[in-house]
XYZ file of C-alpha atoms in Angstrom:
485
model
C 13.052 -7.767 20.364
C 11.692 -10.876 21.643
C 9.341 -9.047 24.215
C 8.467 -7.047 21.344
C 7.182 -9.779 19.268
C 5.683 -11.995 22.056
C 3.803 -8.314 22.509
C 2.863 -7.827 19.379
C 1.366 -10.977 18.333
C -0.734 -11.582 20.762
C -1.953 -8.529 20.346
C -2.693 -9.391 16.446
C -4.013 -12.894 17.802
C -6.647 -11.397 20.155
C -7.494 -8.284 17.030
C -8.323 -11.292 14.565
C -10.638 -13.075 16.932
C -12.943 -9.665 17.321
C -14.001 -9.526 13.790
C -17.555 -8.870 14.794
C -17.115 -5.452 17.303
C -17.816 -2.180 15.906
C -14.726 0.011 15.050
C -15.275 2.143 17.669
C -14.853 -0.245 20.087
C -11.668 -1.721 21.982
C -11.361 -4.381 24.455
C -7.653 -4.624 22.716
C -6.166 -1.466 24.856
C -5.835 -2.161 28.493
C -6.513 1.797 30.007
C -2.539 1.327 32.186
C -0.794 -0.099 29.600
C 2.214 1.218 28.233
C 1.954 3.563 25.315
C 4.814 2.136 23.708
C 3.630 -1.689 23.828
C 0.491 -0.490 22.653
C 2.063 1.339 19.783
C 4.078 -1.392 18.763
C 0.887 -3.304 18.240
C -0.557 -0.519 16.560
C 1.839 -0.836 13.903
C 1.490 -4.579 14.087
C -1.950 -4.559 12.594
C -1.203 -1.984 10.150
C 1.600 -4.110 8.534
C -0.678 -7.326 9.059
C -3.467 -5.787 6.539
C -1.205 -4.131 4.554
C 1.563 -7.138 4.300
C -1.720 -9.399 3.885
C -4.286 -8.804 2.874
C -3.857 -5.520 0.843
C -0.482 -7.460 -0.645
C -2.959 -10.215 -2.189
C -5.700 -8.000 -3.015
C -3.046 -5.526 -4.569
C -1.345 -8.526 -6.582
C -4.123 -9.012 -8.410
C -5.211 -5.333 -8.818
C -1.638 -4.284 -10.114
C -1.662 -7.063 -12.194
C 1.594 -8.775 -10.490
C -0.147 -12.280 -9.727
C -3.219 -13.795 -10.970
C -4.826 -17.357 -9.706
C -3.115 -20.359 -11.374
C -5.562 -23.129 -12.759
C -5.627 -25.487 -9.822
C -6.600 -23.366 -7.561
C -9.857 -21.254 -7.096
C -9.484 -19.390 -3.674
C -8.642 -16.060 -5.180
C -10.986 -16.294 -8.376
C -13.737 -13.656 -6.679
C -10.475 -11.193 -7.088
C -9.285 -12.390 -10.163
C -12.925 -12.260 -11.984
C -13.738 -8.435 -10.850
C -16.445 -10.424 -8.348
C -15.366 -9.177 -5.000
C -18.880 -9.323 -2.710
C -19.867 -7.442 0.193
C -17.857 -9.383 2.986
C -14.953 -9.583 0.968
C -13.182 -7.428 3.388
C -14.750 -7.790 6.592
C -11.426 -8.459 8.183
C -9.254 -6.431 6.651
C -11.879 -3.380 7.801
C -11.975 -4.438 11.447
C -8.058 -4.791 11.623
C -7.250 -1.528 10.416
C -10.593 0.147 12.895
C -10.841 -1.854 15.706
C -6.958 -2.424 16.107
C -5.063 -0.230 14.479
C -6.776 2.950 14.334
C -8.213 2.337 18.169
C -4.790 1.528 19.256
C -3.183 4.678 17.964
C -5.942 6.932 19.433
C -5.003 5.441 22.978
C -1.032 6.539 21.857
C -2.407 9.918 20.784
C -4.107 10.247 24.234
C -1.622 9.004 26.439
C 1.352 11.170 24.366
C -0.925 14.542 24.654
C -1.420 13.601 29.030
C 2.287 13.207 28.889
C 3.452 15.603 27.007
C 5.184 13.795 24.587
C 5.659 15.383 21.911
C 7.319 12.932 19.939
C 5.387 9.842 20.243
C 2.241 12.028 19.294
C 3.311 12.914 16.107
C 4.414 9.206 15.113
C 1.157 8.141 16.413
C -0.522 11.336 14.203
C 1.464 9.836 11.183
C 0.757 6.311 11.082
C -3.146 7.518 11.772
C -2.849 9.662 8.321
C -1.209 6.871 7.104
C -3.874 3.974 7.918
C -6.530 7.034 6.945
C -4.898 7.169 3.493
C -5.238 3.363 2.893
C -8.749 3.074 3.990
C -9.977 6.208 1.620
C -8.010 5.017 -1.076
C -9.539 2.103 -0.792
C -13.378 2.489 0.177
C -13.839 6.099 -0.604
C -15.874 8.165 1.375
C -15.531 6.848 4.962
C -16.622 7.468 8.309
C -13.790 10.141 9.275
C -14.641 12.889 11.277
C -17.238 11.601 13.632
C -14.933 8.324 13.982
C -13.327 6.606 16.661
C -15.716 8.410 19.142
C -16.919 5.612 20.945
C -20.359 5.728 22.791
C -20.588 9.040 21.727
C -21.293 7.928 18.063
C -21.788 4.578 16.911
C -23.096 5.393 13.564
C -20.343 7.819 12.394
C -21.593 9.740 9.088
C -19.043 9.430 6.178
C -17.254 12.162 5.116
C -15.980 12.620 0.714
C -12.417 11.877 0.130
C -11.523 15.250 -0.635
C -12.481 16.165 2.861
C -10.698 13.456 4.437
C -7.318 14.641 2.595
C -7.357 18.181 3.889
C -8.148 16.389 7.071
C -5.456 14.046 7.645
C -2.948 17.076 6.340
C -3.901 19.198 8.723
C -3.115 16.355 11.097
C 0.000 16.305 9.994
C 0.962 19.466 9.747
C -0.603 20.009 13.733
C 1.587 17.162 14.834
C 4.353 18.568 13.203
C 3.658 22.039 15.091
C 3.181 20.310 18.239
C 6.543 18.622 17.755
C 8.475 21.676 16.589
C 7.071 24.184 19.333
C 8.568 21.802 22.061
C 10.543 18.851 20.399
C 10.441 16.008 23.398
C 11.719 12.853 21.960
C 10.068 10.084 21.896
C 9.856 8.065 25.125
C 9.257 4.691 22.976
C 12.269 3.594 21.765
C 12.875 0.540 20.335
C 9.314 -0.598 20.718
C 8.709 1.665 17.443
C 9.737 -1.285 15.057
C 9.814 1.261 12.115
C 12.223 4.062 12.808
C 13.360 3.040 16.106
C 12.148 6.685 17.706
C 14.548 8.506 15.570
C 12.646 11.850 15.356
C 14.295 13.268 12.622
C 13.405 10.171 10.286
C 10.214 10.496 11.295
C 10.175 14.021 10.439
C 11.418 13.176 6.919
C 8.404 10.652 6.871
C 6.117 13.762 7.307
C 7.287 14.966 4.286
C 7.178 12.197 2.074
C 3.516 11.069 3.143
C 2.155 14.741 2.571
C 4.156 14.681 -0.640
C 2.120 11.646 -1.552
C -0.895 12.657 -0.490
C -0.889 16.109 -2.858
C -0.090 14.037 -5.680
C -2.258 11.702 -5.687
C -4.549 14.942 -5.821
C -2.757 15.864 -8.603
C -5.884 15.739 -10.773
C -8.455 17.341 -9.024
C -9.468 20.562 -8.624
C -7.409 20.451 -4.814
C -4.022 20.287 -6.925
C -1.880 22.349 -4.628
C 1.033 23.300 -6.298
C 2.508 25.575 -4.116
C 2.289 23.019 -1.220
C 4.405 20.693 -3.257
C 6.950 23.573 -4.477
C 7.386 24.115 -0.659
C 8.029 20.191 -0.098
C 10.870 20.190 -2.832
C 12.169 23.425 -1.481
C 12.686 21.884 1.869
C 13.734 18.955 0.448
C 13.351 16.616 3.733
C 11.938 13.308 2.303
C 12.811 9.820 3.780
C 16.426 8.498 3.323
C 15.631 5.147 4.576
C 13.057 2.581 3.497
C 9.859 2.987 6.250
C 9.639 -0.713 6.969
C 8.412 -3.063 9.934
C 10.961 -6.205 10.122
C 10.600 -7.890 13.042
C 9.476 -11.063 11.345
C 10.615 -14.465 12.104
C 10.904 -17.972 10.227
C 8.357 -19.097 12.139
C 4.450 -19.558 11.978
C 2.129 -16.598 13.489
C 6.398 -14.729 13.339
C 6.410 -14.633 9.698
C 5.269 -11.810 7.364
C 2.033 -12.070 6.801
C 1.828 -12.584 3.196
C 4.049 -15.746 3.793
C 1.996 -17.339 6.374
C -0.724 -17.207 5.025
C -0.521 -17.824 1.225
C 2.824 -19.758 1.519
C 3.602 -21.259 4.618
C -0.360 -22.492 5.597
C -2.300 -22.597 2.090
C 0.551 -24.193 0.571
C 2.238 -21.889 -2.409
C -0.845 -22.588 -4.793
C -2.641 -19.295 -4.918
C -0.461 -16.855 -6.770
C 1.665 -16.895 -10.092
C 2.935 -14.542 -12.126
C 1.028 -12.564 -13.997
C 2.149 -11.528 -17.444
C 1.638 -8.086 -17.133
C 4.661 -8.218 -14.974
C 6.620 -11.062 -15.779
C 7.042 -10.250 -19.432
C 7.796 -6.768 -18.798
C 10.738 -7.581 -16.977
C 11.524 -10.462 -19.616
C 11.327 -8.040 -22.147
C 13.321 -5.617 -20.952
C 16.184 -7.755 -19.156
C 15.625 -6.328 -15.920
C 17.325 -7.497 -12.590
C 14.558 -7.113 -10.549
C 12.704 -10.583 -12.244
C 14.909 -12.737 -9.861
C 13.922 -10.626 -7.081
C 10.387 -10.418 -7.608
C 9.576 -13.659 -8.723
C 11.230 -16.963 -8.375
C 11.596 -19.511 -11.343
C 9.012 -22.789 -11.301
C 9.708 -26.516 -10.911
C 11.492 -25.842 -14.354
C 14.063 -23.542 -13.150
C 12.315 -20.652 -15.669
C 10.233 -17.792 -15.522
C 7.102 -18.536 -16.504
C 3.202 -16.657 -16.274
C 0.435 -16.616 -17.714
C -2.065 -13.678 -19.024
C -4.419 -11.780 -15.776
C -7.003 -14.470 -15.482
C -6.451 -16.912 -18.413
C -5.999 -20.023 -15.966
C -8.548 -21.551 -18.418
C -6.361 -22.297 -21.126
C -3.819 -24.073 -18.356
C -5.560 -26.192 -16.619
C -4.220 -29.393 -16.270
C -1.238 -27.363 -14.822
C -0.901 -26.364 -11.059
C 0.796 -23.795 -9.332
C 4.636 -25.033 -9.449
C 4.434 -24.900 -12.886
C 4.402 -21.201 -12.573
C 6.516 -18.347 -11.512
C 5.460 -17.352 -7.900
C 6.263 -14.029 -5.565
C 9.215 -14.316 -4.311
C 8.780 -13.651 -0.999
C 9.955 -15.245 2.568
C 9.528 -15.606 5.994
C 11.424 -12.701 6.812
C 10.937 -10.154 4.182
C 9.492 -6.829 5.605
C 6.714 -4.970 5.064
C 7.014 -1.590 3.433
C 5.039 1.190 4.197
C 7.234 3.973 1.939
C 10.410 3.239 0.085
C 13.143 5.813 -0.745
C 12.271 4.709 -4.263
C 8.847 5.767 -3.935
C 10.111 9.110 -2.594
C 12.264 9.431 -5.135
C 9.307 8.865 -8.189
C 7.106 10.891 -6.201
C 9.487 13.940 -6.860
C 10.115 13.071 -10.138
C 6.270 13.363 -10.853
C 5.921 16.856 -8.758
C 8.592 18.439 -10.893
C 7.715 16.710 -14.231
C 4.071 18.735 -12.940
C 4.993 22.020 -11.101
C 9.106 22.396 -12.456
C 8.364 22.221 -16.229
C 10.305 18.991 -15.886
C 13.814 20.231 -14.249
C 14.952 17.462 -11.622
C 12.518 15.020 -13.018
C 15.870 13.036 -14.627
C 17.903 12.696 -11.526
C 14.846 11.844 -9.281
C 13.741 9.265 -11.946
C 17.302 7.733 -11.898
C 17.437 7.288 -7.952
C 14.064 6.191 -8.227
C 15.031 2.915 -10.155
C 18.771 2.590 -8.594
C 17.186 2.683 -4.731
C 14.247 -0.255 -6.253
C 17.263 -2.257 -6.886
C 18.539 -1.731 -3.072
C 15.217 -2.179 -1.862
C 15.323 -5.751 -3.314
C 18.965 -6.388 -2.307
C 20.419 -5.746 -6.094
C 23.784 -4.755 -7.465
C 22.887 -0.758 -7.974
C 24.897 -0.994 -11.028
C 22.462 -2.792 -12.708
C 19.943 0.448 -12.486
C 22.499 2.792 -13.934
C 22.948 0.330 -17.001
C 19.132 0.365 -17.655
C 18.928 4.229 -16.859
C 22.237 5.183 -18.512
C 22.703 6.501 -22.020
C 21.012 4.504 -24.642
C 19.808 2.198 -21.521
C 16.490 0.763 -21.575
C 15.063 2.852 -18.912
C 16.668 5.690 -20.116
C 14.545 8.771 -18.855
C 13.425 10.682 -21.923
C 12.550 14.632 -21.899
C 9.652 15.654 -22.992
C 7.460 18.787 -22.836
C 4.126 16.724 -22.799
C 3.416 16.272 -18.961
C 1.370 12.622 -19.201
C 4.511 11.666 -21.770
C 7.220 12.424 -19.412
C 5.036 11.000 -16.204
C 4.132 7.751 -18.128
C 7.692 6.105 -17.808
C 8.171 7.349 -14.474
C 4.364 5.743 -13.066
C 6.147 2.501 -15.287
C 9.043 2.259 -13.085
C 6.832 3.194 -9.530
C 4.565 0.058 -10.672
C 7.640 -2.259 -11.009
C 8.963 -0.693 -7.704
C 6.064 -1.596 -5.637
C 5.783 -5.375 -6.676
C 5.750 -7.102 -3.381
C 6.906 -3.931 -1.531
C 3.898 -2.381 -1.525
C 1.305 -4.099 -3.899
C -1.924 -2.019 -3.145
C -0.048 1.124 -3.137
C 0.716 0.061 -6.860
C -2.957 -0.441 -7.603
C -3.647 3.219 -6.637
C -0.997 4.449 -8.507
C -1.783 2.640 -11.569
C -5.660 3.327 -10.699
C -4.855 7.018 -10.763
C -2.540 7.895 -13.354
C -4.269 4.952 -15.801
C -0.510 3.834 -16.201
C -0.099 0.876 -17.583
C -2.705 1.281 -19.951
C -5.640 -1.132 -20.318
C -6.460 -3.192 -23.169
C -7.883 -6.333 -24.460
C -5.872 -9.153 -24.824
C -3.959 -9.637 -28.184
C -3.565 -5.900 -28.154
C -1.306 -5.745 -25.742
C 2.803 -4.847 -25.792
C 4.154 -6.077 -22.018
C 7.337 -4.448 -23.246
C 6.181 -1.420 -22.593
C 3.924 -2.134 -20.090
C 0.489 -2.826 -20.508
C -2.472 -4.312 -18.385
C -5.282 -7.074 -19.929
C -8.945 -6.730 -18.611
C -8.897 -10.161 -16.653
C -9.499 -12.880 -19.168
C -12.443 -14.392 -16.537
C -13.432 -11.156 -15.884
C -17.111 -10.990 -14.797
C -17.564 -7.518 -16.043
C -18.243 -5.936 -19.131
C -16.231 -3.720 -21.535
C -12.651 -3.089 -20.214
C -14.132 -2.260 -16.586
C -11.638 -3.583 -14.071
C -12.201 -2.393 -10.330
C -11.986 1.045 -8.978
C -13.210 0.323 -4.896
C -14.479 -2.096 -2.784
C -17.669 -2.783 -1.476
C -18.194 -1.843 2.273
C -18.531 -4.579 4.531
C -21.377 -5.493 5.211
C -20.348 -6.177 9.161
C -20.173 -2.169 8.876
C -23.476 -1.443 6.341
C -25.682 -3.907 8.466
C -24.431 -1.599 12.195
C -24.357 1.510 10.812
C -27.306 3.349 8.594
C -25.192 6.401 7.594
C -22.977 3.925 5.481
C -25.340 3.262 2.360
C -23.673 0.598 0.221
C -22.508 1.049 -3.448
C -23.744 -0.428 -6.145
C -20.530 -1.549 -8.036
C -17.042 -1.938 -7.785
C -16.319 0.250 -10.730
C -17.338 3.411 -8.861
C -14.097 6.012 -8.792
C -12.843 7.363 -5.662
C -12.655 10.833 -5.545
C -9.304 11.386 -6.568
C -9.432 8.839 -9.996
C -10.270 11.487 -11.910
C -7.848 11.358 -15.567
């Protein structure tokens, strides 16, 4: 494990210094390296952006944390102001290292004939595909990654990209199946350890995800999800990366960054949250959160640090999260919820209950909680109880509820698109809202108008200014393709 991590952050080390290369560029990949060193770094950026960047950027989004009143770093977020370099990193981390890395995996797999490193490499490319769309859009997809053959890679629409990275999928999955080699990497895959048949079961749950979050648009494929359910082959153990140490440039990145190195002063609790939790006596507060220099839980409304300010950050609940606490890139949970919605949508319903149940009892294990807990809040007459109903957007509502509480600090910009796309929790102005229930505020220092809150980002402008088939957008309220209710 040591090797591993000596490996792979150095490798994340040299990736943050080449902010300024184009994506399809990669000095990062010696051509006689190892495949399996090279895919362990790989997945190293991946969880860097996503346990980093996307975990603050999601925070905000999903309404978990907002910026506390002595503090100002996070304010372009927390005001709906985010500018055209606001993610200049996080775009060359995901291109230039992760997506470059995995394409030398791919290559070296397919010379090899290894069958089974391929299709992990073909998944965590969908994967880090699914992020970036989700997040930007229309992106350069299909005439990416090509090197000197195309430095100005056209974008291709969402939609496109979808059926793209399924059929991905689904080839790597053929590929696999037709001759099943295992995978000659081992332990340097910190997620699944090589285990072919987990990875199989991630397959599933990512393509699961992937038609629901199509769910309304016009490429709803309901007899591609009927199929999932009937093979009923989804994850049975959290997707994670946990090689972290309690150490700096070891730790998850979320802690080093905002914790360990800015000093625990950028993100409290936002109400939205907090007082549904409060509210509703829910385990998970403790685990999410931790109480302030007061010993309570305390927050304060999405972007209301006006009304506090002569109080700083330790006055505040903050995330509750350590040195050593993984990064998630699919939880059983999530799995489970994701079923619950398909056959609340395609099952008239039948299932939803059971998958709905799981779905809160395996949040609890994901944040190291007595399961019993869940079964009192799902159980008869329980808080959470799941409630019937014939009415699809009735019945999905509490399960999208629980997904958004499930994803706090596990996988924060994952909750933003879920809450982006099903519009659960609702929006409203503040004094109208009932956190009980669970409800977002338009951001009190919000620099739009209306109840806009963000749909996108802006493209970097590293990318825009390099590349002329990339034409900026004009605001940050645009919808991607799939935000469609």
């Amino acid at each position: 494990m040591k090797n591993i991590l000596r490996l792979l952050f150095f490798s994340i080390l040299i990736t943050s210094c080449t902010e300024d290369l184009n994506i399809n560029d990669n000095p990062n990949t010696p051509v006689n390296v190892d495949k399996s060193f090279v895919l362990t770094a790989a997945q190293g950026s991946l969880v860097t952006g996503l346990g980093g960047q996307l975990t603050n950027l999601g925070g905000f989004l999903a309404q978990y944390h907002t910026q506390p009143p002595s503090a100002s770093q996070y304010l372009s977020i927390d005001t709906y102001n985010m500018n055209i370099d606001f993610s200049d990193r996080l775009w060359n981390e995901l291109w230039a290292g992760c997506l470059n890395d995995l394409n030398f995996v791919l290559s070296k797999s397919d010379e090899e004939g290894d069958t089974g490193s391929f299709l992990i490499a073909s998944l965590l490319r969908a994967y880090t595909f699914q992020i970036l769309t989700d997040l930007y859009g229309d992106i350069p997809y299909s005439e990416a990654l090509l090197g000197s053959e195309n430095i100005t890679p056209s974008v291709d629409f969402g939609g496109d990209i979808y059926t793209g990275i399924l059929g991905e999928i689904d080839s790597a999955l053929t590929k696999y199946n037709n001759n099943p080699v295992p995978s000659t990497v081992g332990a340097q895959d910190a997620i699944y350890n090589a285990d072919m048949d987990e990875w199989i079961k991630f397959a599933n749950t990512l393509k699961l995800k992937l038609y629901i979050r199509m769910a309304y648009t016009s490429q709803a494929n309901a007899s591609a999800v009927t199929a999932l359910l009937a093979q009923n082959n989804f994850i049975t153990s959290d997707a994670k990366f946990a090689l972290y140490e309690n150490a700096q440039n070891k730790a998850n990145p979320f802690y080093d960054v905002q914790i360990d190195r800015l000093g625990d002063v950028n993100n409290i609790a936002s109400n939205s949250l907090l007082q549904f939790l409060e509210a509703n006596a829910d385990p998970r507060e403790a685990a999410i959160y931790r109480t302030n220099a007061s010993a309570i839980f305390r927050g304060i409304d999405q972007g209301d640090r006006d009304n506090y300010s002569s109080e700083v950050a330790s006055a505040f609940s903050r995330p509750n999260i350590t040195a050593t606490t993984p990064v998630y890139l699919m939880t059983v949970s999530e799995s489970n919820f994701l079923q619950a919605e398909a056959l609340i949508r395609y099952a008239n319903g039948t299932g939803a209950k059971a998958k709905y149940d799981a779905g809160v009892l395996n949040s609890f294990l994901t944040f190291g909680l007595d399961p019993a807990g869940a079964q009192t809040l799902t159980g008869t007459g329980g808080t959470y109880e799941y409630m019937s109903s014939t009415d699809v957007e009735t019945a999905l509502r509490q399960v999208i509820i629980q997904k958004w509480v499930s994803l706090a600090y596990v996988n924060t910009i994952e909750g933003f698109f879920e809450t982006n796309r099903t519009q659960f929790p609702e929006t409203v102005t503040l004094g109208n809202e009932n956190y009980a229930i669970g409800n977002f505020v338009v951001s009190v220092s919000s620099v739009l108008t209306g109840n806009q809150t963000p749909n996108t980002l802006f493209y970097p402008d590293t990318e825009t200014s390099k590349n002329p088939n990339i034409t900026q957008k004009t605001s940050l309220t645009e919808k991607v393709w799939w935000d469609q209710k």
